[in-house]
Amino acid sequence: MPGPSRIVLALLTVLASIAATVGWAPRAHADPVVRWEHRVSDRILDIGVSSPHLEGPQQAVKVVRLLLPPGWSPDADRTWPTIWVLHGGMDDHTSWTGKGGLEALTAGREAIFVLPETSWCSAYSDWWNYGAYGAPAWERYLLDDVRPLLETRYRASTTRAIAGNSMGGLGAMKFAAEHRDMFRAAAAFSGNVDPLRESGAPGGPDLPGLGCAADWKRVWGDHAVAEQRAIWRENNPYSRAADLAGIPLFISYGRGDPVEVPVYEQNLRFAARLRALGADVDERYGPTDGHNWAAWQVRMSEALPMLLTAVGA
């Protein structure tokens, strides 16, 4: 008669066979892959990453640009803290270096600046896709794929801060609220911080997805449907304001052009709510600030000391 261990092993084998037949067996997770590296300059390293969390062909690649500190090498005997800088709509991983002057602003700083490419309408979110979820899953891509790659292969430490402009401001505040143990400070420049307009800011909800001609309901669903509105609130920084108390925050906005006016309405209320909740907020309002790189470069220079201090750089 077979012993108990053999009986258990046989039973597990049968159950696994049944599960595979009826579709219960879990699928193996495909790891992200670094497809290529390109050294753009002494300080800029671009990395091409493919991942099952990206939408498109199996070999779809997005770029992660790294602004490197003095003395960095993949074989260094130390690590550096990271400051993630997220782009807005109609921009990509090159925007903060090509338009925002970030390379000059960060010269000599003892931190790795992480500039990841997403899409013009990523909303830095895992898309709902009518309940199917799946790709694109931008939050999982960045935090479950890119982050561990940086920490295992590119000498990034586990000390982090985050910033972003426009849609990137949404992403920065959203990630900091959702992952309270992951980021030590957050900054938003003209951030889309209340797309749901839950604060009472004028206008209807902003519709994510329109920036790249996608079906906006794929992203968070329909805000008019109660169950899907909950997804909007989960991704809406204003709704998550209480989760941002406890870390230094920087928020800037203006009224200098028609695009910035609705941003002003959102951020004014967002900053007031954060202060009411006891959050540590450095709020910068510039009446002539527009929704443009001239304003964002100045505001980044003002936010940078706080971000660097937060990560000890």
PDB file of C-alpha atoms in Angstrom:
ATOM      1  CA  MET A   1       0.000   0.000   0.000  1.00  0.00           C
ATOM      2  CA  PRO A   2       1.501   3.383  -0.934  1.00  0.00           C
ATOM      3  CA  GLY A   3       2.555   5.683   1.924  1.00  0.00           C
ATOM      4  CA  PRO A   4       0.699   8.935   2.787  1.00  0.00           C
ATOM      5  CA  SER A   5       3.197  11.102   0.924  1.00  0.00           C
ATOM      6  CA  ARG A   6       2.700   9.149  -2.304  1.00  0.00           C
ATOM      7  CA  ILE A   7      -1.085   9.354  -1.933  1.00  0.00           C
ATOM      8  CA  VAL A   8      -0.909  13.132  -1.414  1.00  0.00           C
ATOM      9  CA  LEU A   9       1.439  13.521  -4.401  1.00  0.00           C
ATOM     10  CA  ALA A  10      -0.884  11.464  -6.618  1.00  0.00           C
ATOM     11  CA  LEU A  11      -3.906  13.484  -5.468  1.00  0.00           C
ATOM     12  CA  LEU A  12      -2.149  16.776  -6.191  1.00  0.00           C
ATOM     13  CA  THR A  13      -1.174  15.548  -9.639  1.00  0.00           C
ATOM     14  CA  VAL A  14      -4.791  14.624 -10.435  1.00  0.00           C
ATOM     15  CA  LEU A  15      -6.084  17.963  -9.140  1.00  0.00           C
ATOM     16  CA  ALA A  16      -3.518  19.877 -11.210  1.00  0.00           C
ATOM     17  CA  SER A  17      -4.549  17.963 -14.309  1.00  0.00           C
ATOM     18  CA  ILE A  18      -8.219  18.743 -13.694  1.00  0.00           C
ATOM     19  CA  ALA A  19      -7.452  22.417 -13.013  1.00  0.00           C
ATOM     20  CA  ALA A  20      -5.509  22.756 -16.255  1.00  0.00           C
ATOM     21  CA  THR A  21      -8.337  21.087 -18.175  1.00  0.00           C
ATOM     22  CA  VAL A  22     -11.046  23.426 -16.876  1.00  0.00           C
ATOM     23  CA  GLY A  23      -8.863  26.549 -16.862  1.00  0.00           C
ATOM     24  CA  TRP A  24      -8.259  26.858 -13.131  1.00  0.00           C
ATOM     25  CA  ALA A  25      -4.482  26.583 -13.318  1.00  0.00           C
ATOM     26  CA  PRO A  26      -2.720  29.913 -12.673  1.00  0.00           C
ATOM     27  CA  ARG A  27      -0.783  31.291 -15.609  1.00  0.00           C
ATOM     28  CA  ALA A  28       2.934  31.760 -15.151  1.00  0.00           C
ATOM     29  CA  HIS A  29       3.834  35.435 -14.839  1.00  0.00           C
ATOM     30  CA  ALA A  30       6.046  36.600 -17.684  1.00  0.00           C
ATOM     31  CA  ASP A  31       8.835  38.779 -16.326  1.00  0.00           C
ATOM     32  CA  PRO A  32       9.739  42.133 -17.887  1.00  0.00           C
ATOM     33  CA  VAL A  33      12.710  42.041 -20.224  1.00  0.00           C
ATOM     34  CA  VAL A  34      15.365  44.667 -20.910  1.00  0.00           C
ATOM     35  CA  ARG A  35      15.568  44.534 -24.716  1.00  0.00           C
ATOM     36  CA  TRP A  36      18.327  47.066 -25.179  1.00  0.00           C
ATOM     37  CA  GLU A  37      20.349  49.855 -23.555  1.00  0.00           C
ATOM     38  CA  HIS A  38      21.549  53.075 -25.187  1.00  0.00           C
ATOM     39  CA  ARG A  39      23.937  55.526 -23.571  1.00  0.00           C
ATOM     40  CA  VAL A  40      22.695  58.870 -24.867  1.00  0.00           C
ATOM     41  CA  SER A  41      25.310  60.920 -23.010  1.00  0.00           C
ATOM     42  CA  ASP A  42      27.565  60.726 -19.979  1.00  0.00           C
ATOM     43  CA  ARG A  43      24.534  61.175 -17.722  1.00  0.00           C
ATOM     44  CA  ILE A  44      21.644  59.750 -19.770  1.00  0.00           C
ATOM     45  CA  LEU A  45      21.004  56.024 -20.135  1.00  0.00           C
ATOM     46  CA  ASP A  46      17.916  54.827 -22.033  1.00  0.00           C
ATOM     47  CA  ILE A  47      16.595  51.328 -21.371  1.00  0.00           C
ATOM     48  CA  GLY A  48      14.082  49.548 -23.633  1.00  0.00           C
ATOM     49  CA  VAL A  49      11.718  47.392 -21.572  1.00  0.00           C
ATOM     50  CA  SER A  50       9.047  44.946 -22.700  1.00  0.00           C
ATOM     51  CA  SER A  51       6.423  43.594 -20.316  1.00  0.00           C
ATOM     52  CA  PRO A  52       3.154  41.638 -20.339  1.00  0.00           C
ATOM     53  CA  HIS A  53       1.615  44.712 -18.710  1.00  0.00           C
ATOM     54  CA  LEU A  54       2.133  46.717 -21.922  1.00  0.00           C
ATOM     55  CA  GLU A  55      -0.510  46.731 -24.627  1.00  0.00           C
ATOM     56  CA  GLY A  56       0.385  45.704 -28.155  1.00  0.00           C
ATOM     57  CA  PRO A  57       2.587  43.075 -29.774  1.00  0.00           C
ATOM     58  CA  GLN A  58       4.474  40.711 -27.512  1.00  0.00           C
ATOM     59  CA  GLN A  59       7.700  42.568 -28.195  1.00  0.00           C
ATOM     60  CA  ALA A  60       6.252  46.051 -27.519  1.00  0.00           C
ATOM     61  CA  VAL A  61       8.915  48.177 -25.865  1.00  0.00           C
ATOM     62  CA  LYS A  62       8.732  51.322 -23.753  1.00  0.00           C
ATOM     63  CA  VAL A  63      11.741  53.406 -22.817  1.00  0.00           C
ATOM     64  CA  VAL A  64      12.898  54.252 -19.320  1.00  0.00           C
ATOM     65  CA  ARG A  65      15.348  57.159 -19.308  1.00  0.00           C
ATOM     66  CA  LEU A  66      17.770  57.393 -16.372  1.00  0.00           C
ATOM     67  CA  LEU A  67      19.577  60.586 -15.405  1.00  0.00           C
ATOM     68  CA  LEU A  68      22.622  59.235 -13.608  1.00  0.00           C
ATOM     69  CA  PRO A  69      24.569  60.650 -10.660  1.00  0.00           C
ATOM     70  CA  PRO A  70      28.344  61.162 -10.493  1.00  0.00           C
ATOM     71  CA  GLY A  71      30.253  57.902 -10.245  1.00  0.00           C
ATOM     72  CA  TRP A  72      27.352  55.699 -11.298  1.00  0.00           C
ATOM     73  CA  SER A  73      28.015  52.365 -12.945  1.00  0.00           C
ATOM     74  CA  PRO A  74      26.058  49.102 -12.981  1.00  0.00           C
ATOM     75  CA  ASP A  75      28.913  47.553 -10.999  1.00  0.00           C
ATOM     76  CA  ALA A  76      29.188  50.272  -8.361  1.00  0.00           C
ATOM     77  CA  ASP A  77      29.555  49.104  -4.782  1.00  0.00           C
ATOM     78  CA  ARG A  78      26.795  51.465  -3.618  1.00  0.00           C
ATOM     79  CA  THR A  79      23.209  52.345  -4.529  1.00  0.00           C
ATOM     80  CA  TRP A  80      21.484  55.711  -5.066  1.00  0.00           C
ATOM     81  CA  PRO A  81      17.989  56.919  -4.143  1.00  0.00           C
ATOM     82  CA  THR A  82      15.589  57.540  -7.011  1.00  0.00           C
ATOM     83  CA  ILE A  83      13.375  60.471  -7.910  1.00  0.00           C
ATOM     84  CA  TRP A  84      10.729  59.469 -10.423  1.00  0.00           C
ATOM     85  CA  VAL A  85       9.657  62.247 -12.795  1.00  0.00           C
ATOM     86  CA  LEU A  86       6.498  61.454 -14.784  1.00  0.00           C
ATOM     87  CA  HIS A  87       5.585  63.064 -18.112  1.00  0.00           C
ATOM     88  CA  GLY A  88       2.224  64.490 -19.129  1.00  0.00           C
ATOM     89  CA  GLY A  89      -0.026  63.920 -22.112  1.00  0.00           C
ATOM     90  CA  MET A  90       1.515  64.402 -25.566  1.00  0.00           C
ATOM     91  CA  ASP A  91       4.962  63.875 -24.013  1.00  0.00           C
ATOM     92  CA  ASP A  92       7.308  60.976 -23.283  1.00  0.00           C
ATOM     93  CA  HIS A  93      10.545  59.962 -21.557  1.00  0.00           C
ATOM     94  CA  THR A  94      12.532  62.644 -23.405  1.00  0.00           C
ATOM     95  CA  SER A  95      10.387  65.609 -22.364  1.00  0.00           C
ATOM     96  CA  TRP A  96      11.902  66.485 -19.001  1.00  0.00           C
ATOM     97  CA  THR A  97      15.419  66.491 -20.455  1.00  0.00           C
ATOM     98  CA  GLY A  98      14.521  67.944 -23.859  1.00  0.00           C
ATOM     99  CA  LYS A  99      12.032  70.605 -22.696  1.00  0.00           C
ATOM    100  CA  GLY A 100      12.268  70.814 -18.923  1.00  0.00           C
ATOM    101  CA  GLY A 101      16.004  71.353 -18.467  1.00  0.00           C
ATOM    102  CA  LEU A 102      16.177  68.544 -15.928  1.00  0.00           C
ATOM    103  CA  GLU A 103      19.705  67.488 -16.857  1.00  0.00           C
ATOM    104  CA  ALA A 104      21.120  70.905 -15.924  1.00  0.00           C
ATOM    105  CA  LEU A 105      18.887  71.258 -12.863  1.00  0.00           C
ATOM    106  CA  THR A 106      20.112  67.959 -11.423  1.00  0.00           C
ATOM    107  CA  ALA A 107      23.819  68.164 -12.276  1.00  0.00           C
ATOM    108  CA  GLY A 108      25.969  66.754  -9.482  1.00  0.00           C
ATOM    109  CA  ARG A 109      22.999  65.467  -7.479  1.00  0.00           C
ATOM    110  CA  GLU A 110      23.438  62.148  -5.690  1.00  0.00           C
ATOM    111  CA  ALA A 111      20.261  60.524  -6.994  1.00  0.00           C
ATOM    112  CA  ILE A 112      19.033  58.607 -10.033  1.00  0.00           C
ATOM    113  CA  PHE A 113      16.224  60.431 -11.821  1.00  0.00           C
ATOM    114  CA  VAL A 114      13.799  57.972 -13.433  1.00  0.00           C
ATOM    115  CA  LEU A 115      11.901  59.234 -16.502  1.00  0.00           C
ATOM    116  CA  PRO A 116       9.628  56.443 -17.776  1.00  0.00           C
ATOM    117  CA  GLU A 117       7.691  56.494 -21.030  1.00  0.00           C
ATOM    118  CA  THR A 118       3.993  55.573 -20.864  1.00  0.00           C
ATOM    119  CA  SER A 119       1.399  56.879 -23.358  1.00  0.00           C
ATOM    120  CA  TRP A 120      -0.387  60.161 -23.993  1.00  0.00           C
ATOM    121  CA  CYS A 121      -3.396  58.873 -22.057  1.00  0.00           C
ATOM    122  CA  SER A 122      -1.998  56.316 -19.629  1.00  0.00           C
ATOM    123  CA  ALA A 123      -3.454  58.079 -16.563  1.00  0.00           C
ATOM    124  CA  TYR A 124      -0.734  56.054 -14.796  1.00  0.00           C
ATOM    125  CA  SER A 125      -3.417  53.472 -14.105  1.00  0.00           C
ATOM    126  CA  ASP A 126      -4.215  49.824 -14.636  1.00  0.00           C
ATOM    127  CA  TRP A 127      -7.017  50.107 -17.185  1.00  0.00           C
ATOM    128  CA  TRP A 128     -10.405  48.656 -16.296  1.00  0.00           C
ATOM    129  CA  ASN A 129     -11.119  47.417 -19.848  1.00  0.00           C
ATOM    130  CA  TYR A 130     -14.818  46.789 -19.154  1.00  0.00           C
ATOM    131  CA  GLY A 131     -13.997  44.548 -16.217  1.00  0.00           C
ATOM    132  CA  ALA A 132     -11.408  42.451 -18.070  1.00  0.00           C
ATOM    133  CA  TYR A 133      -8.450  44.510 -16.771  1.00  0.00           C
ATOM    134  CA  GLY A 134      -5.201  43.213 -18.357  1.00  0.00           C
ATOM    135  CA  ALA A 135      -3.004  45.402 -20.538  1.00  0.00           C
ATOM    136  CA  PRO A 136      -2.306  48.222 -20.455  1.00  0.00           C
ATOM    137  CA  ALA A 137      -1.595  48.074 -16.736  1.00  0.00           C
ATOM    138  CA  TRP A 138       0.589  51.135 -16.347  1.00  0.00           C
ATOM    139  CA  GLU A 139       0.767  51.128 -12.548  1.00  0.00           C
ATOM    140  CA  ARG A 140       1.840  47.500 -12.441  1.00  0.00           C
ATOM    141  CA  TYR A 141       4.291  48.055 -15.271  1.00  0.00           C
ATOM    142  CA  LEU A 142       6.026  50.932 -13.515  1.00  0.00           C
ATOM    143  CA  LEU A 143       5.921  49.716  -9.926  1.00  0.00           C
ATOM    144  CA  ASP A 144       5.994  45.925 -10.317  1.00  0.00           C
ATOM    145  CA  ASP A 145       8.224  45.689 -13.416  1.00  0.00           C
ATOM    146  CA  VAL A 146      10.393  48.791 -13.833  1.00  0.00           C
ATOM    147  CA  ARG A 147      11.021  49.493 -10.141  1.00  0.00           C
ATOM    148  CA  PRO A 148      12.478  46.030  -9.340  1.00  0.00           C
ATOM    149  CA  LEU A 149      14.566  46.146 -12.529  1.00  0.00           C
ATOM    150  CA  LEU A 150      16.139  49.393 -11.390  1.00  0.00           C
ATOM    151  CA  GLU A 151      16.792  48.014  -7.927  1.00  0.00           C
ATOM    152  CA  THR A 152      18.351  44.758  -9.113  1.00  0.00           C
ATOM    153  CA  ARG A 153      20.285  45.882 -12.203  1.00  0.00           C
ATOM    154  CA  TYR A 154      20.820  49.635 -12.133  1.00  0.00           C
ATOM    155  CA  ARG A 155      21.972  50.359  -8.562  1.00  0.00           C
ATOM    156  CA  ALA A 156      18.742  52.044  -7.437  1.00  0.00           C
ATOM    157  CA  SER A 157      18.014  51.918  -3.721  1.00  0.00           C
ATOM    158  CA  THR A 158      14.595  51.526  -2.108  1.00  0.00           C
ATOM    159  CA  THR A 159      14.461  55.205  -1.110  1.00  0.00           C
ATOM    160  CA  ARG A 160      12.250  57.139  -3.519  1.00  0.00           C
ATOM    161  CA  ALA A 161      10.374  60.379  -4.208  1.00  0.00           C
ATOM    162  CA  ILE A 162       8.097  61.205  -7.140  1.00  0.00           C
ATOM    163  CA  ALA A 163       7.046  64.220  -9.222  1.00  0.00           C
ATOM    164  CA  GLY A 164       5.238  64.963 -12.467  1.00  0.00           C
ATOM    165  CA  ASN A 165       3.560  67.581 -14.630  1.00  0.00           C
ATOM    166  CA  SER A 166      -0.054  67.618 -15.850  1.00  0.00           C
ATOM    167  CA  MET A 167      -1.066  63.941 -16.254  1.00  0.00           C
ATOM    168  CA  GLY A 168       2.239  63.135 -14.558  1.00  0.00           C
ATOM    169  CA  GLY A 169       1.080  65.184 -11.569  1.00  0.00           C
ATOM    170  CA  LEU A 170      -1.965  62.921 -11.394  1.00  0.00           C
ATOM    171  CA  GLY A 171       0.362  59.913 -11.467  1.00  0.00           C
ATOM    172  CA  ALA A 172       2.722  61.294  -8.822  1.00  0.00           C
ATOM    173  CA  MET A 173      -0.021  62.058  -6.300  1.00  0.00           C
ATOM    174  CA  LYS A 174      -1.935  58.883  -7.118  1.00  0.00           C
ATOM    175  CA  PHE A 175       1.096  56.644  -6.621  1.00  0.00           C
ATOM    176  CA  ALA A 176       2.125  58.419  -3.408  1.00  0.00           C
ATOM    177  CA  ALA A 177      -1.380  57.978  -1.980  1.00  0.00           C
ATOM    178  CA  GLU A 178      -1.782  54.372  -3.077  1.00  0.00           C
ATOM    179  CA  HIS A 179       1.717  53.255  -2.045  1.00  0.00           C
ATOM    180  CA  ARG A 180       2.389  55.135   1.165  1.00  0.00           C
ATOM    181  CA  ASP A 181       5.480  53.125   2.042  1.00  0.00           C
ATOM    182  CA  MET A 182       7.071  53.541  -1.398  1.00  0.00           C
ATOM    183  CA  PHE A 183       7.568  57.310  -1.853  1.00  0.00           C
ATOM    184  CA  ARG A 184       8.897  59.754   0.730  1.00  0.00           C
ATOM    185  CA  ALA A 185       7.719  62.943  -1.015  1.00  0.00           C
ATOM    186  CA  ALA A 186       5.591  63.947  -3.995  1.00  0.00           C
ATOM    187  CA  ALA A 187       5.291  66.994  -6.263  1.00  0.00           C
ATOM    188  CA  ALA A 188       2.748  67.961  -8.915  1.00  0.00           C
ATOM    189  CA  PHE A 189       3.177  70.793 -11.392  1.00  0.00           C
ATOM    190  CA  SER A 190      -0.171  71.806 -12.982  1.00  0.00           C
ATOM    191  CA  GLY A 191      -1.368  68.352 -11.959  1.00  0.00           C
ATOM    192  CA  ASN A 192      -4.646  66.833 -13.069  1.00  0.00           C
ATOM    193  CA  VAL A 193      -5.366  66.188  -9.392  1.00  0.00           C
ATOM    194  CA  ASP A 194      -9.168  65.973  -9.484  1.00  0.00           C
ATOM    195  CA  PRO A 195     -10.300  64.534 -12.819  1.00  0.00           C
ATOM    196  CA  LEU A 196     -13.571  63.435 -11.178  1.00  0.00           C
ATOM    197  CA  ARG A 197     -14.255  67.036 -10.032  1.00  0.00           C
ATOM    198  CA  GLU A 198     -15.214  65.669  -6.629  1.00  0.00           C
ATOM    199  CA  SER A 199     -14.004  68.935  -5.087  1.00  0.00           C
ATOM    200  CA  GLY A 200     -16.738  70.896  -6.846  1.00  0.00           C
ATOM    201  CA  ALA A 201     -14.297  72.403  -9.338  1.00  0.00           C
ATOM    202  CA  PRO A 202     -16.225  73.690 -12.372  1.00  0.00           C
ATOM    203  CA  GLY A 203     -16.716  71.461 -15.392  1.00  0.00           C
ATOM    204  CA  GLY A 204     -17.556  67.840 -15.970  1.00  0.00           C
ATOM    205  CA  PRO A 205     -15.154  64.992 -15.234  1.00  0.00           C
ATOM    206  CA  ASP A 206     -12.045  64.828 -17.402  1.00  0.00           C
ATOM    207  CA  LEU A 207     -12.236  61.829 -19.693  1.00  0.00           C
ATOM    208  CA  PRO A 208      -8.989  59.843 -19.689  1.00  0.00           C
ATOM    209  CA  GLY A 209      -8.163  58.104 -22.930  1.00  0.00           C
ATOM    210  CA  LEU A 210      -9.183  60.924 -25.235  1.00  0.00           C
ATOM    211  CA  GLY A 211      -5.580  62.122 -25.449  1.00  0.00           C
ATOM    212  CA  CYS A 212      -4.720  59.147 -27.649  1.00  0.00           C
ATOM    213  CA  ALA A 213      -8.144  58.583 -29.231  1.00  0.00           C
ATOM    214  CA  ALA A 214      -8.927  55.611 -26.976  1.00  0.00           C
ATOM    215  CA  ASP A 215     -12.337  54.700 -25.586  1.00  0.00           C
ATOM    216  CA  TRP A 216     -12.255  56.656 -22.306  1.00  0.00           C
ATOM    217  CA  LYS A 217     -14.435  54.106 -20.514  1.00  0.00           C
ATOM    218  CA  ARG A 218     -11.658  51.536 -20.880  1.00  0.00           C
ATOM    219  CA  VAL A 219      -9.558  53.436 -18.361  1.00  0.00           C
ATOM    220  CA  TRP A 220     -11.717  53.761 -15.210  1.00  0.00           C
ATOM    221  CA  GLY A 221     -15.179  52.943 -16.539  1.00  0.00           C
ATOM    222  CA  ASP A 222     -18.181  55.281 -16.518  1.00  0.00           C
ATOM    223  CA  HIS A 223     -18.223  57.768 -13.637  1.00  0.00           C
ATOM    224  CA  ALA A 224     -22.049  57.783 -13.787  1.00  0.00           C
ATOM    225  CA  VAL A 225     -22.203  54.086 -12.772  1.00  0.00           C
ATOM    226  CA  ALA A 226     -21.761  53.628  -9.015  1.00  0.00           C
ATOM    227  CA  GLU A 227     -19.470  50.595  -9.151  1.00  0.00           C
ATOM    228  CA  GLN A 228     -17.245  52.212 -11.758  1.00  0.00           C
ATOM    229  CA  ARG A 229     -17.273  55.589 -10.027  1.00  0.00           C
ATOM    230  CA  ALA A 230     -15.517  53.808  -7.162  1.00  0.00           C
ATOM    231  CA  ILE A 231     -12.635  53.093  -9.590  1.00  0.00           C
ATOM    232  CA  TRP A 232     -12.512  56.800 -10.471  1.00  0.00           C
ATOM    233  CA  ARG A 233     -12.321  57.725  -6.777  1.00  0.00           C
ATOM    234  CA  GLU A 234      -9.554  55.201  -6.215  1.00  0.00           C
ATOM    235  CA  ASN A 235      -7.488  56.916  -8.933  1.00  0.00           C
ATOM    236  CA  ASN A 236      -8.496  60.497  -8.067  1.00  0.00           C
ATOM    237  CA  PRO A 237      -5.861  62.308  -5.947  1.00  0.00           C
ATOM    238  CA  TYR A 238      -8.404  64.685  -4.405  1.00  0.00           C
ATOM    239  CA  SER A 239     -10.416  61.684  -3.196  1.00  0.00           C
ATOM    240  CA  ARG A 240      -7.240  60.139  -1.728  1.00  0.00           C
ATOM    241  CA  ALA A 241      -6.027  63.307   0.007  1.00  0.00           C
ATOM    242  CA  ALA A 242      -6.098  61.722   3.469  1.00  0.00           C
ATOM    243  CA  ASP A 243      -3.601  59.119   2.284  1.00  0.00           C
ATOM    244  CA  LEU A 244      -1.100  61.857   1.405  1.00  0.00           C
ATOM    245  CA  ALA A 245      -0.820  63.292   4.902  1.00  0.00           C
ATOM    246  CA  GLY A 246       2.514  62.403   6.458  1.00  0.00           C
ATOM    247  CA  ILE A 247       4.928  63.112   3.576  1.00  0.00           C
ATOM    248  CA  PRO A 248       6.179  66.457   2.179  1.00  0.00           C
ATOM    249  CA  LEU A 249       4.127  67.631  -0.801  1.00  0.00           C
ATOM    250  CA  PHE A 250       4.702  70.323  -3.424  1.00  0.00           C
ATOM    251  CA  ILE A 251       1.817  71.642  -5.551  1.00  0.00           C
ATOM    252  CA  SER A 252       2.085  74.387  -8.177  1.00  0.00           C
ATOM    253  CA  TYR A 253      -0.458  75.889 -10.553  1.00  0.00           C
ATOM    254  CA  GLY A 254      -1.375  79.123 -12.298  1.00  0.00           C
ATOM    255  CA  ARG A 255      -3.985  80.878 -14.422  1.00  0.00           C
ATOM    256  CA  GLY A 256      -1.796  82.048 -17.269  1.00  0.00           C
ATOM    257  CA  ASP A 257      -3.596  80.380 -20.194  1.00  0.00           C
ATOM    258  CA  PRO A 258      -6.923  78.670 -20.986  1.00  0.00           C
ATOM    259  CA  VAL A 259      -5.527  75.178 -20.364  1.00  0.00           C
ATOM    260  CA  GLU A 260      -4.249  76.136 -16.923  1.00  0.00           C
ATOM    261  CA  VAL A 261      -7.503  77.715 -15.703  1.00  0.00           C
ATOM    262  CA  PRO A 262      -9.296  74.404 -14.984  1.00  0.00           C
ATOM    263  CA  VAL A 263      -6.032  73.114 -13.466  1.00  0.00           C
ATOM    264  CA  TYR A 264      -6.111  76.140 -11.125  1.00  0.00           C
ATOM    265  CA  GLU A 265      -9.637  75.249 -10.017  1.00  0.00           C
ATOM    266  CA  GLN A 266      -8.641  71.664  -9.188  1.00  0.00           C
ATOM    267  CA  ASN A 267      -5.389  72.450  -7.396  1.00  0.00           C
ATOM    268  CA  LEU A 268      -6.754  75.326  -5.325  1.00  0.00           C
ATOM    269  CA  ARG A 269      -9.280  72.950  -3.758  1.00  0.00           C
ATOM    270  CA  PHE A 270      -6.847  70.057  -3.555  1.00  0.00           C
ATOM    271  CA  ALA A 271      -4.295  72.115  -1.608  1.00  0.00           C
ATOM    272  CA  ALA A 272      -6.989  73.399   0.744  1.00  0.00           C
ATOM    273  CA  ARG A 273      -8.206  69.868   1.436  1.00  0.00           C
ATOM    274  CA  LEU A 274      -4.667  68.649   2.106  1.00  0.00           C
ATOM    275  CA  ARG A 275      -4.035  71.469   4.572  1.00  0.00           C
ATOM    276  CA  ALA A 276      -7.343  70.757   6.326  1.00  0.00           C
ATOM    277  CA  LEU A 277      -6.163  67.173   6.775  1.00  0.00           C
ATOM    278  CA  GLY A 278      -2.885  68.340   8.312  1.00  0.00           C
ATOM    279  CA  ALA A 279      -0.681  67.524   5.313  1.00  0.00           C
ATOM    280  CA  ASP A 280       2.691  69.224   4.823  1.00  0.00           C
ATOM    281  CA  VAL A 281       2.091  71.207   1.605  1.00  0.00           C
ATOM    282  CA  ASP A 282       4.336  73.694  -0.181  1.00  0.00           C
ATOM    283  CA  GLU A 283       1.785  75.437  -2.423  1.00  0.00           C
ATOM    284  CA  ARG A 284       2.998  77.712  -5.235  1.00  0.00           C
ATOM    285  CA  TYR A 285       0.498  79.770  -7.216  1.00  0.00           C
ATOM    286  CA  GLY A 286       1.673  81.946 -10.084  1.00  0.00           C
ATOM    287  CA  PRO A 287      -1.034  84.056 -11.761  1.00  0.00           C
ATOM    288  CA  THR A 288       0.955  84.145 -15.013  1.00  0.00           C
ATOM    289  CA  ASP A 289       2.019  80.490 -14.913  1.00  0.00           C
ATOM    290  CA  GLY A 290       0.674  78.647 -17.942  1.00  0.00           C
ATOM    291  CA  HIS A 291       0.351  75.000 -18.800  1.00  0.00           C
ATOM    292  CA  ASN A 292       3.821  74.960 -20.298  1.00  0.00           C
ATOM    293  CA  TRP A 293       7.453  74.042 -19.811  1.00  0.00           C
ATOM    294  CA  ALA A 294       8.542  77.550 -18.897  1.00  0.00           C
ATOM    295  CA  ALA A 295       6.440  77.330 -15.728  1.00  0.00           C
ATOM    296  CA  TRP A 296       7.223  73.683 -14.995  1.00  0.00           C
ATOM    297  CA  GLN A 297      10.983  74.173 -15.207  1.00  0.00           C
ATOM    298  CA  VAL A 298      10.843  76.977 -12.630  1.00  0.00           C
ATOM    299  CA  ARG A 299       8.566  74.983 -10.339  1.00  0.00           C
ATOM    300  CA  MET A 300      10.766  71.896 -10.574  1.00  0.00           C
ATOM    301  CA  SER A 301      13.752  73.999  -9.497  1.00  0.00           C
ATOM    302  CA  GLU A 302      11.715  75.080  -6.452  1.00  0.00           C
ATOM    303  CA  ALA A 303      10.530  71.565  -5.615  1.00  0.00           C
ATOM    304  CA  LEU A 304      13.887  69.875  -6.116  1.00  0.00           C
ATOM    305  CA  PRO A 305      15.426  70.750  -2.710  1.00  0.00           C
ATOM    306  CA  MET A 306      12.443  69.163  -0.921  1.00  0.00           C
ATOM    307  CA  LEU A 307      12.565  66.040  -3.099  1.00  0.00           C
ATOM    308  CA  LEU A 308      16.310  65.623  -2.602  1.00  0.00           C
ATOM    309  CA  THR A 309      16.094  66.170   1.136  1.00  0.00           C
ATOM    310  CA  ALA A 310      13.316  63.594   1.392  1.00  0.00           C
ATOM    311  CA  VAL A 311      15.542  60.915  -0.146  1.00  0.00           C
ATOM    312  CA  GLY A 312      18.692  62.033   1.639  1.00  0.00           C
ATOM    313  CA  ALA A 313      20.535  63.117  -1.509  1.00  0.00           C
TER     314      ALA A 313
END
